[in-house]
Each structure stands twice: as C-alpha cells, then as structure tokens.
mmCIF file of C-alpha atoms and ligand atoms in Angstrom:
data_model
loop_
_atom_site.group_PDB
_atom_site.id
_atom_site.type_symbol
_atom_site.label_atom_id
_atom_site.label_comp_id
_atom_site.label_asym_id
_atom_site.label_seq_id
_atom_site.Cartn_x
_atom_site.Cartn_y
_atom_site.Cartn_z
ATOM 1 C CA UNK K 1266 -170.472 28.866 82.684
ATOM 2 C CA UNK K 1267 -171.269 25.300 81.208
ATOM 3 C CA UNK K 1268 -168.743 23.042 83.062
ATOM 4 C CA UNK K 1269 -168.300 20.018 79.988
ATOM 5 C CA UNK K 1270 -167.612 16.736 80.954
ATOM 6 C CA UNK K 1271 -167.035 14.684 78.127
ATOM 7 C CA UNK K 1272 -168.074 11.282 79.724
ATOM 8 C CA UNK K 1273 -171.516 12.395 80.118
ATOM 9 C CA UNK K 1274 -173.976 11.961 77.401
ATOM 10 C CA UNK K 1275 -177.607 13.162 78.074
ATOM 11 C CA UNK K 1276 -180.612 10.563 78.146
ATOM 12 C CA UNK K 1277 -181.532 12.492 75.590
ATOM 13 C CA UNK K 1278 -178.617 11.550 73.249
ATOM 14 C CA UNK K 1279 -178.308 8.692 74.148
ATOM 15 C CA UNK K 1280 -182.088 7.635 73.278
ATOM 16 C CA UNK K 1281 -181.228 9.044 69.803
ATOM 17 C CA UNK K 1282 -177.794 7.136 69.275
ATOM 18 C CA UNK K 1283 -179.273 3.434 70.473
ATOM 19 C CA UNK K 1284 -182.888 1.898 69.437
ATOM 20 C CA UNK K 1285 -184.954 1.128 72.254
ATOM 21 C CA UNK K 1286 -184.075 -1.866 74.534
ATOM 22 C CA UNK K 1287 -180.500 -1.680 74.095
ATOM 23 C CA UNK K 1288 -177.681 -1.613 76.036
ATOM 24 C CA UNK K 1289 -173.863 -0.562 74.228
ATOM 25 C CA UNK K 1290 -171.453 -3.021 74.016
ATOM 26 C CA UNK K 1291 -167.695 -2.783 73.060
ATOM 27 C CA UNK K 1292 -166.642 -5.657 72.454
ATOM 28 C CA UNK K 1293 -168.029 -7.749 69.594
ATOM 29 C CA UNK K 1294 -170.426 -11.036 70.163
ATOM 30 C CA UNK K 1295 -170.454 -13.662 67.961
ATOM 31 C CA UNK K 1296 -173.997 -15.170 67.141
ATOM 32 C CA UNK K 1297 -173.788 -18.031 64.842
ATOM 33 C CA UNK K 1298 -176.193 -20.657 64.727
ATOM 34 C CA UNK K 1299 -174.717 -23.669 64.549
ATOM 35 C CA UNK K 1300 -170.979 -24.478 63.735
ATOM 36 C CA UNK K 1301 -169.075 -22.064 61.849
ATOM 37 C CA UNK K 1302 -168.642 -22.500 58.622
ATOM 38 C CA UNK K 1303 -164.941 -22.174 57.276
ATOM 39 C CA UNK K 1304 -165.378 -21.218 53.485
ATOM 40 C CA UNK K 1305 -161.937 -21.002 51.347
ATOM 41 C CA UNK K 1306 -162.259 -18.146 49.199
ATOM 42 C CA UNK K 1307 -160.792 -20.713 46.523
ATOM 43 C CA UNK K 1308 -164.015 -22.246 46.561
ATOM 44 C CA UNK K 1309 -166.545 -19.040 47.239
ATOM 45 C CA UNK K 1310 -168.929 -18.307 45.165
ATOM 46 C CA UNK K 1311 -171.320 -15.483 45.115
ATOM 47 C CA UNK K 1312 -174.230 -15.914 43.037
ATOM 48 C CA UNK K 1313 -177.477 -13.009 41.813
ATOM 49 C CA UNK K 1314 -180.377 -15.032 40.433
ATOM 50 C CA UNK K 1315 -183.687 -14.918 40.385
ATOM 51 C CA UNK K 1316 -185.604 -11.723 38.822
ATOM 52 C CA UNK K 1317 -182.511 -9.702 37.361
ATOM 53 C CA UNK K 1318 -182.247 -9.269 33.503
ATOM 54 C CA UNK K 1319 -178.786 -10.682 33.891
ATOM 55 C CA UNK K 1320 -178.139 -14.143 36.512
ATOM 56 C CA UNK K 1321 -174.512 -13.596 37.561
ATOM 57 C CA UNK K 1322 -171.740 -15.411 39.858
ATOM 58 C CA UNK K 1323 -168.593 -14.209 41.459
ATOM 59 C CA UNK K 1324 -165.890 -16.064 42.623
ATOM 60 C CA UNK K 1325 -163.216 -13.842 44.926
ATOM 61 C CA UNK K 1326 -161.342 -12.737 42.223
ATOM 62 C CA UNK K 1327 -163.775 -11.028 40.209
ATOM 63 C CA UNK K 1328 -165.601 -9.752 43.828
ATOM 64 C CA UNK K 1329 -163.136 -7.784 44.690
ATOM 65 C CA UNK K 1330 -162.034 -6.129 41.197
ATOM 66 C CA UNK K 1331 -165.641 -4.701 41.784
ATOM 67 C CA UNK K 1332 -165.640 -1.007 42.821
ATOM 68 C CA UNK K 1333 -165.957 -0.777 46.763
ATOM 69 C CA UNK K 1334 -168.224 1.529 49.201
ATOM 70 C CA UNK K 1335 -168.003 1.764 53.106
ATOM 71 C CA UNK K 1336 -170.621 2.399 55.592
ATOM 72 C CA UNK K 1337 -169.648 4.328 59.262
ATOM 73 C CA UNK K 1338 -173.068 3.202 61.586
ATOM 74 C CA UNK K 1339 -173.759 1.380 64.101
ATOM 75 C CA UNK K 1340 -175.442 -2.780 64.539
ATOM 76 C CA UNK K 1341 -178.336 -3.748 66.738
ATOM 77 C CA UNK K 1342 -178.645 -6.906 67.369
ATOM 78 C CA UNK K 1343 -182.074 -8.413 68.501
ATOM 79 C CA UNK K 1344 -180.333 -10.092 71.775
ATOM 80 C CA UNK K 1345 -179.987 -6.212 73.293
ATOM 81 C CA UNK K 1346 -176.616 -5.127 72.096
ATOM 82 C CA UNK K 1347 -175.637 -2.649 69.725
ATOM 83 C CA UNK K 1348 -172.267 -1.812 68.703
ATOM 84 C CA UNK K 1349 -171.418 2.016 67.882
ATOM 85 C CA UNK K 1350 -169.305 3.318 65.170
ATOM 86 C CA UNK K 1351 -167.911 0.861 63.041
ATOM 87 C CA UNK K 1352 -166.543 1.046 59.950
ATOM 88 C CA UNK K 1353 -167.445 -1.492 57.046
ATOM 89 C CA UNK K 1354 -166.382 -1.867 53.644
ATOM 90 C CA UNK K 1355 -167.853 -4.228 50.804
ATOM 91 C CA UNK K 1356 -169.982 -3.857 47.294
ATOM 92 C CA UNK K 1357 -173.362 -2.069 47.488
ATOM 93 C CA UNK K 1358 -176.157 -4.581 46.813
ATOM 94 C CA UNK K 1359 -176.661 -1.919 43.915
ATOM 95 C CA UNK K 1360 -173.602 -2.150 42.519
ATOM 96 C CA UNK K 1361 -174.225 -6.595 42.278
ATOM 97 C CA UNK K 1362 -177.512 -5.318 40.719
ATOM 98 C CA UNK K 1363 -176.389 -3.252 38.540
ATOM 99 C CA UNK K 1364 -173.777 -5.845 37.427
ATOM 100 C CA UNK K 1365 -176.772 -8.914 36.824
ATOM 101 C CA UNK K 1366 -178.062 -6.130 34.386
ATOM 102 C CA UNK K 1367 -180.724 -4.791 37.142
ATOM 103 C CA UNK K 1368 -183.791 -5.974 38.235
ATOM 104 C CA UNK K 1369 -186.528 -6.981 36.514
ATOM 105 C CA UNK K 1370 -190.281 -5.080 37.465
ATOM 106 C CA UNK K 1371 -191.576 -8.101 39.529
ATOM 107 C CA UNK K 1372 -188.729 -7.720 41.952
ATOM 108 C CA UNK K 1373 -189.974 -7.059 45.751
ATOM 109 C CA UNK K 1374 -188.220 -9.344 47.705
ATOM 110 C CA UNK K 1375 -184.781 -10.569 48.340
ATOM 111 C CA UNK K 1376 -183.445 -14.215 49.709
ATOM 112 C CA UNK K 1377 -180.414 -14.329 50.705
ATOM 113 C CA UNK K 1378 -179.000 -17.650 51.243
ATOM 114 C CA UNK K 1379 -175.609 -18.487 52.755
ATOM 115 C CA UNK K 1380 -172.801 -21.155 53.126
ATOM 116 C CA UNK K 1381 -174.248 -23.434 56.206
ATOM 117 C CA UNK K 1382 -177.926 -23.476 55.410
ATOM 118 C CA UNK K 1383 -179.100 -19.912 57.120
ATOM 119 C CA UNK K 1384 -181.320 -17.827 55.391
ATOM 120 C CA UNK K 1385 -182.865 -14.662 55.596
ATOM 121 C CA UNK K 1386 -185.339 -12.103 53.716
ATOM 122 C CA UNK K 1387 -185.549 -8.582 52.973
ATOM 123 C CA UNK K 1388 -187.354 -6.045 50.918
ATOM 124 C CA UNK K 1389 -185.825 -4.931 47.720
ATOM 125 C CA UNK K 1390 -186.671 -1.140 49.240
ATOM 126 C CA UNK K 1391 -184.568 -1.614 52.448
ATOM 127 C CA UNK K 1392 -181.318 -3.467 50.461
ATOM 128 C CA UNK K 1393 -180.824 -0.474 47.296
ATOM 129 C CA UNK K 1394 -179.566 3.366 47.666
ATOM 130 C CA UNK K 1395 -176.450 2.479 49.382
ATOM 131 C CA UNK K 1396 -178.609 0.700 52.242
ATOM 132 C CA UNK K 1397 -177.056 -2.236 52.251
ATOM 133 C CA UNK K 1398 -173.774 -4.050 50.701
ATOM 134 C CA UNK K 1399 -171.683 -7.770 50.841
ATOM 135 C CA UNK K 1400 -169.022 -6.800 53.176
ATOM 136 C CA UNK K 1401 -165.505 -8.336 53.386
ATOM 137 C CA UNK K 1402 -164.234 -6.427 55.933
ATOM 138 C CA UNK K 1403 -165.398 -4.597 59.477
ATOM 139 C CA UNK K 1404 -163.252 -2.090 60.950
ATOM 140 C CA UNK K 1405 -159.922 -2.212 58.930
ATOM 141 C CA UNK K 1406 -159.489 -6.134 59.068
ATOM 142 C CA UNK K 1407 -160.909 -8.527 56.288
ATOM 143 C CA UNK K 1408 -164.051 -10.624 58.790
ATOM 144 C CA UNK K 1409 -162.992 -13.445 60.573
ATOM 145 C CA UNK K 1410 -165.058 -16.897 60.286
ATOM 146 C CA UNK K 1411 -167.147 -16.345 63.344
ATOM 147 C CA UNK K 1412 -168.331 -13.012 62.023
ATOM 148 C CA UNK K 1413 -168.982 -14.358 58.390
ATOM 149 C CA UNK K 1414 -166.028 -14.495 56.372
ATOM 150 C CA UNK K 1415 -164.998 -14.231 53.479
ATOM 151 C CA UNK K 1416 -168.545 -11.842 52.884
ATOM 152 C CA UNK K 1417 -171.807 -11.670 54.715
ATOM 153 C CA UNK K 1418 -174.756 -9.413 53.703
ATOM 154 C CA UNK K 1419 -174.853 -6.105 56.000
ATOM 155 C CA UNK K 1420 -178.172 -4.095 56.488
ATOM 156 C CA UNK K 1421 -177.338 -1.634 59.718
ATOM 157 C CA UNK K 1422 -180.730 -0.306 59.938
ATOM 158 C CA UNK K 1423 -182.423 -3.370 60.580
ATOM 159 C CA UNK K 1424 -181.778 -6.348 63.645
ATOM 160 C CA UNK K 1425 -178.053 -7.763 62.664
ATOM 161 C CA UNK K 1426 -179.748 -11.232 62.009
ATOM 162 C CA UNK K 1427 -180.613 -10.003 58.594
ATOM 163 C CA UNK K 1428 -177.116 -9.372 58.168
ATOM 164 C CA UNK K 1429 -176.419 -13.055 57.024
ATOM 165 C CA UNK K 1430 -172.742 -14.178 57.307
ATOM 166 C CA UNK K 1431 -171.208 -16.429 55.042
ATOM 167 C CA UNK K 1432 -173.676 -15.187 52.095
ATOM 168 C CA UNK K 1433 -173.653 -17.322 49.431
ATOM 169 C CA UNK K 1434 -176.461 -16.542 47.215
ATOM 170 C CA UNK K 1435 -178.832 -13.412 46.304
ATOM 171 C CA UNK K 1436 -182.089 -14.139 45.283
ATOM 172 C CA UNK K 1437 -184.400 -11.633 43.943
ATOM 173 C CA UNK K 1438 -188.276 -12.431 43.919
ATOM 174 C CA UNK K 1439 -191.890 -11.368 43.647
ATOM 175 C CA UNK K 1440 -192.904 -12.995 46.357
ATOM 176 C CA UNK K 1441 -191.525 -13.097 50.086
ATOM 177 C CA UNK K 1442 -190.403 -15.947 52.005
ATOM 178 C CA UNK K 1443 -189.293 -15.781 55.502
ATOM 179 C CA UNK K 1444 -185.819 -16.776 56.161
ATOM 180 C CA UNK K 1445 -184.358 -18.995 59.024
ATOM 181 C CA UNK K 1446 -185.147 -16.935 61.786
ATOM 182 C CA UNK K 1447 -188.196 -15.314 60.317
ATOM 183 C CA UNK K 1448 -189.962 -18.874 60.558
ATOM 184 C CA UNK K 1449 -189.035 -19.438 64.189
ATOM 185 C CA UNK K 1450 -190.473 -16.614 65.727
ATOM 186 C CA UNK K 1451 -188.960 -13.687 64.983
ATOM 187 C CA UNK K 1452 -190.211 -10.191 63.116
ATOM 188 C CA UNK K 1453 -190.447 -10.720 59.396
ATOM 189 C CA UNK K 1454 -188.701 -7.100 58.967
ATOM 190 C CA UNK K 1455 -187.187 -6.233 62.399
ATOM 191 C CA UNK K 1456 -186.961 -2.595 62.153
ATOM 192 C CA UNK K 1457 -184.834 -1.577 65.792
ATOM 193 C CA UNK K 1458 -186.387 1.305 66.024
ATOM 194 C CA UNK K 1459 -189.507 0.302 66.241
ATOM 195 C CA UNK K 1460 -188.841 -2.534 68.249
ATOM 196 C CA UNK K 1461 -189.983 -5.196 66.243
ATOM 197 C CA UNK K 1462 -188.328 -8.088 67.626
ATOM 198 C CA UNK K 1463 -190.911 -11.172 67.555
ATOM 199 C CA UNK K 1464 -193.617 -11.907 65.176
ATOM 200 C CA UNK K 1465 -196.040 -10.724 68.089
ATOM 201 C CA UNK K 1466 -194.610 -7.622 67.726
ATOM 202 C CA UNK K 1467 -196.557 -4.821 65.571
HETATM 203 N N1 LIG I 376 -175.030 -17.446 58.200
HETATM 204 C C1 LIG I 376 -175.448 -16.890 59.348
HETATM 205 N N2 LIG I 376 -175.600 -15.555 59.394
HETATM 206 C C2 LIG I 376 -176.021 -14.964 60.533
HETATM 207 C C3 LIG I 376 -176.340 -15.722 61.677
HETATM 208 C C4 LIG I 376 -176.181 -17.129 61.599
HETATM 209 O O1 LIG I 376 -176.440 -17.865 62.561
HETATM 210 N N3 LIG I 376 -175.719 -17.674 60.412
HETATM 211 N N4 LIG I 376 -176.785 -15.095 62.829
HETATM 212 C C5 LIG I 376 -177.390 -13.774 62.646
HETATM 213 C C6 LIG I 376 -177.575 -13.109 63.915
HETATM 214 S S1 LIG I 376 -178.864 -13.626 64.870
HETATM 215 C C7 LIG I 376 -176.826 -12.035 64.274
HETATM 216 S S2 LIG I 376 -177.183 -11.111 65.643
HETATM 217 C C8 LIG I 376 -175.629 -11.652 63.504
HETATM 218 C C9 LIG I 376 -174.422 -11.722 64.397
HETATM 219 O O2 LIG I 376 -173.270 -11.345 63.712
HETATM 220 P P1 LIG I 376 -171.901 -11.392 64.480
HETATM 221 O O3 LIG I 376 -171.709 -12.823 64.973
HETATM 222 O O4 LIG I 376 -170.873 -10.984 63.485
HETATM 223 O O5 LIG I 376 -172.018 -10.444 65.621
HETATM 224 O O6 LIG I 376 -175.391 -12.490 62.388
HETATM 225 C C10 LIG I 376 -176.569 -12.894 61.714
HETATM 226 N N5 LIG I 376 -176.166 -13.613 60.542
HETATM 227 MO MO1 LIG I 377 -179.121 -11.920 66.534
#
C-alpha cells in the first residue's frame, strides 16, 4: 500500500516544476535597480509606437476600461529564485496590439521602455498568444512601487528581468536592441530553462 505523504515531492517533480539552478522561495524579493520610482497614475502614461498601423497612448483611465486576462505560473528570476503559483492579472500585449491597429510586417522585436530609465527587449514571438501582458496587479492586490506599480510588462517564461516594472513605453521594431541588462552582461533572451543566464551562455 502506497503510504502518501503530502510534503514530499519527488526529484523528479520537482526538476519539472523549477528551471535548472533554482531554489523556491516564498516570500517575494524586490530587485530594482536603482531607486524606485513612484509614478502617480494621474500622470501614467502607456504608450505603443513604433511598427503598428495605429501609434496609441493610455493614460489609467482608458487602461483599465480595456478587457482584462490573468495568468496562474510561476517567475524565475536570474539571481536563483523562483516563485510558484501566482496569480496575475493585466492586458495581453495582444490585446494593446490589437488596439494600435496591429502590427505592421517588419515587426520582430519589441523595446520596452519604462518610468526610471530601464529597458529591456524581447521578440515579438515570445510577447503574443497570451504569452505575455502589462500587469496591474499580482496575487489579488494592485503591485506595489517596489514591484512596478502602477503596470510592469510580465513574460513568466523567460528570466523576470524582462519583466520590466514601471513600463512606460512599447516599442515595436525590425531590428533588436538589447535592453539595460542585455548590454551589461546578461543573455539577450534568457530562456530559464535552458539556462541562459549570461551572454557566455549558449
Ligand atoms: N523598471 C525596472 N524593471 C525591472 C527591474 C528594474 O531594475 N527596473 N529589474 C528586473 C529584474 S532583474 C527582476 S528579477 C525583476 C524583479 O521584479 P520584482 O522586484 O517584482 O521581484 O524585475 C525586473 N524589472
Ligand atoms: Mo533579476
């Protein structure tokens, strides 16, 4: 008879729940470059330029009449900790494309730009089909400023420091440029799962 202990969970499961290299946290770490930026959502503005038929800005208001999605996953940040199970909730990146009238054909990259001066970049194939959205709030409660409020970008299934907080602007492109961390080291895509931490990495 199988005797189940519900505290135990099998290498095995455990190498498919968490990337390799990193340990479970439960709490939450902040990692901010710099000081925190405090942005009133009186003055927020969130901005879709670059190759999309139709350039558009947001200011809160008109954010949040926009229809919602949430994501249930899990973050990984490149520092060794990964969070299980949260719950986020925000608009798709598809749903802000859709509304700048979709992009145009020469449209491989995105920039996102932020409130503070971080940047970071990402593939147009990793941020559409409900990969990736401009959240507002993490687990139930609207973000706080150290974890990017009022919105920050949110791509789970790459390292967290593509998830930029404070997000300010989205910037579609043909061609690629590497974003804050991206320039100092780091992998240009950072996929967890394949380890790809540093620039040295394959
Ligand atoms: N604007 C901005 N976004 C940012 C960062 C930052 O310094 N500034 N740090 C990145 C890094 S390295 C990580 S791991 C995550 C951390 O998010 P958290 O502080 O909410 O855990 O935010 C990412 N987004
Ligand atoms: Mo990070």
């Amino acid at each position: 008879m199988a005797i189940i202990n519900p505290g135990f969970k099998s290498p095995e499961h455990r190498n498919r729940q968490l990337p390799p290299g990193q340990s479970v946290v439960t709490g939450w770490p902040v990692l901010t470059y710099g000081p925190t930026p405090h942005v009133d959502t009186e003055r927020w503005v969130l901005e879709i330029d670059g190759a999309v038929n139709k350039p558009i800005k947001f200011d809160w208001q008109a954010f949040n009449d926009l229809p919602k999605t949430i994501m249930d996953t899990d973050i990984h940040c490149v520092t060794r900790w990964s969070k299980l199970g949260m719950h986020w909730e925000g608009v798709s990146v598809d749903e802000l494309i859709k509304q700048a009238g979709g992009l145009t054909d020469d449209a491989h990259h995105l920039i996102v730009s932020c409130y503070g001066g971080y940047t970071t970049n990402l593939p147009v194939d990793d941020v559409i089909n409900n990969q990736a959205m401009v959240a507002t709030k993490a687990d139930g409660q609207p973000l706080s400023p150290e974890h990017g409020a009022p919105a920050r970008l949110f791509v789970p299934h790459l390292y967290f420091w593509k998830s930029a907080k404070y997000v300010q602007k989205l910037t579609f492109t043909s061609r690629d440029q590497p974003g804050f961390w991206e320039i100092n080291g780091y992998h240009n895509y950072g996929d967890p799962w394949r380890e790809q931490r540093y620039d040295t990495d394959i």
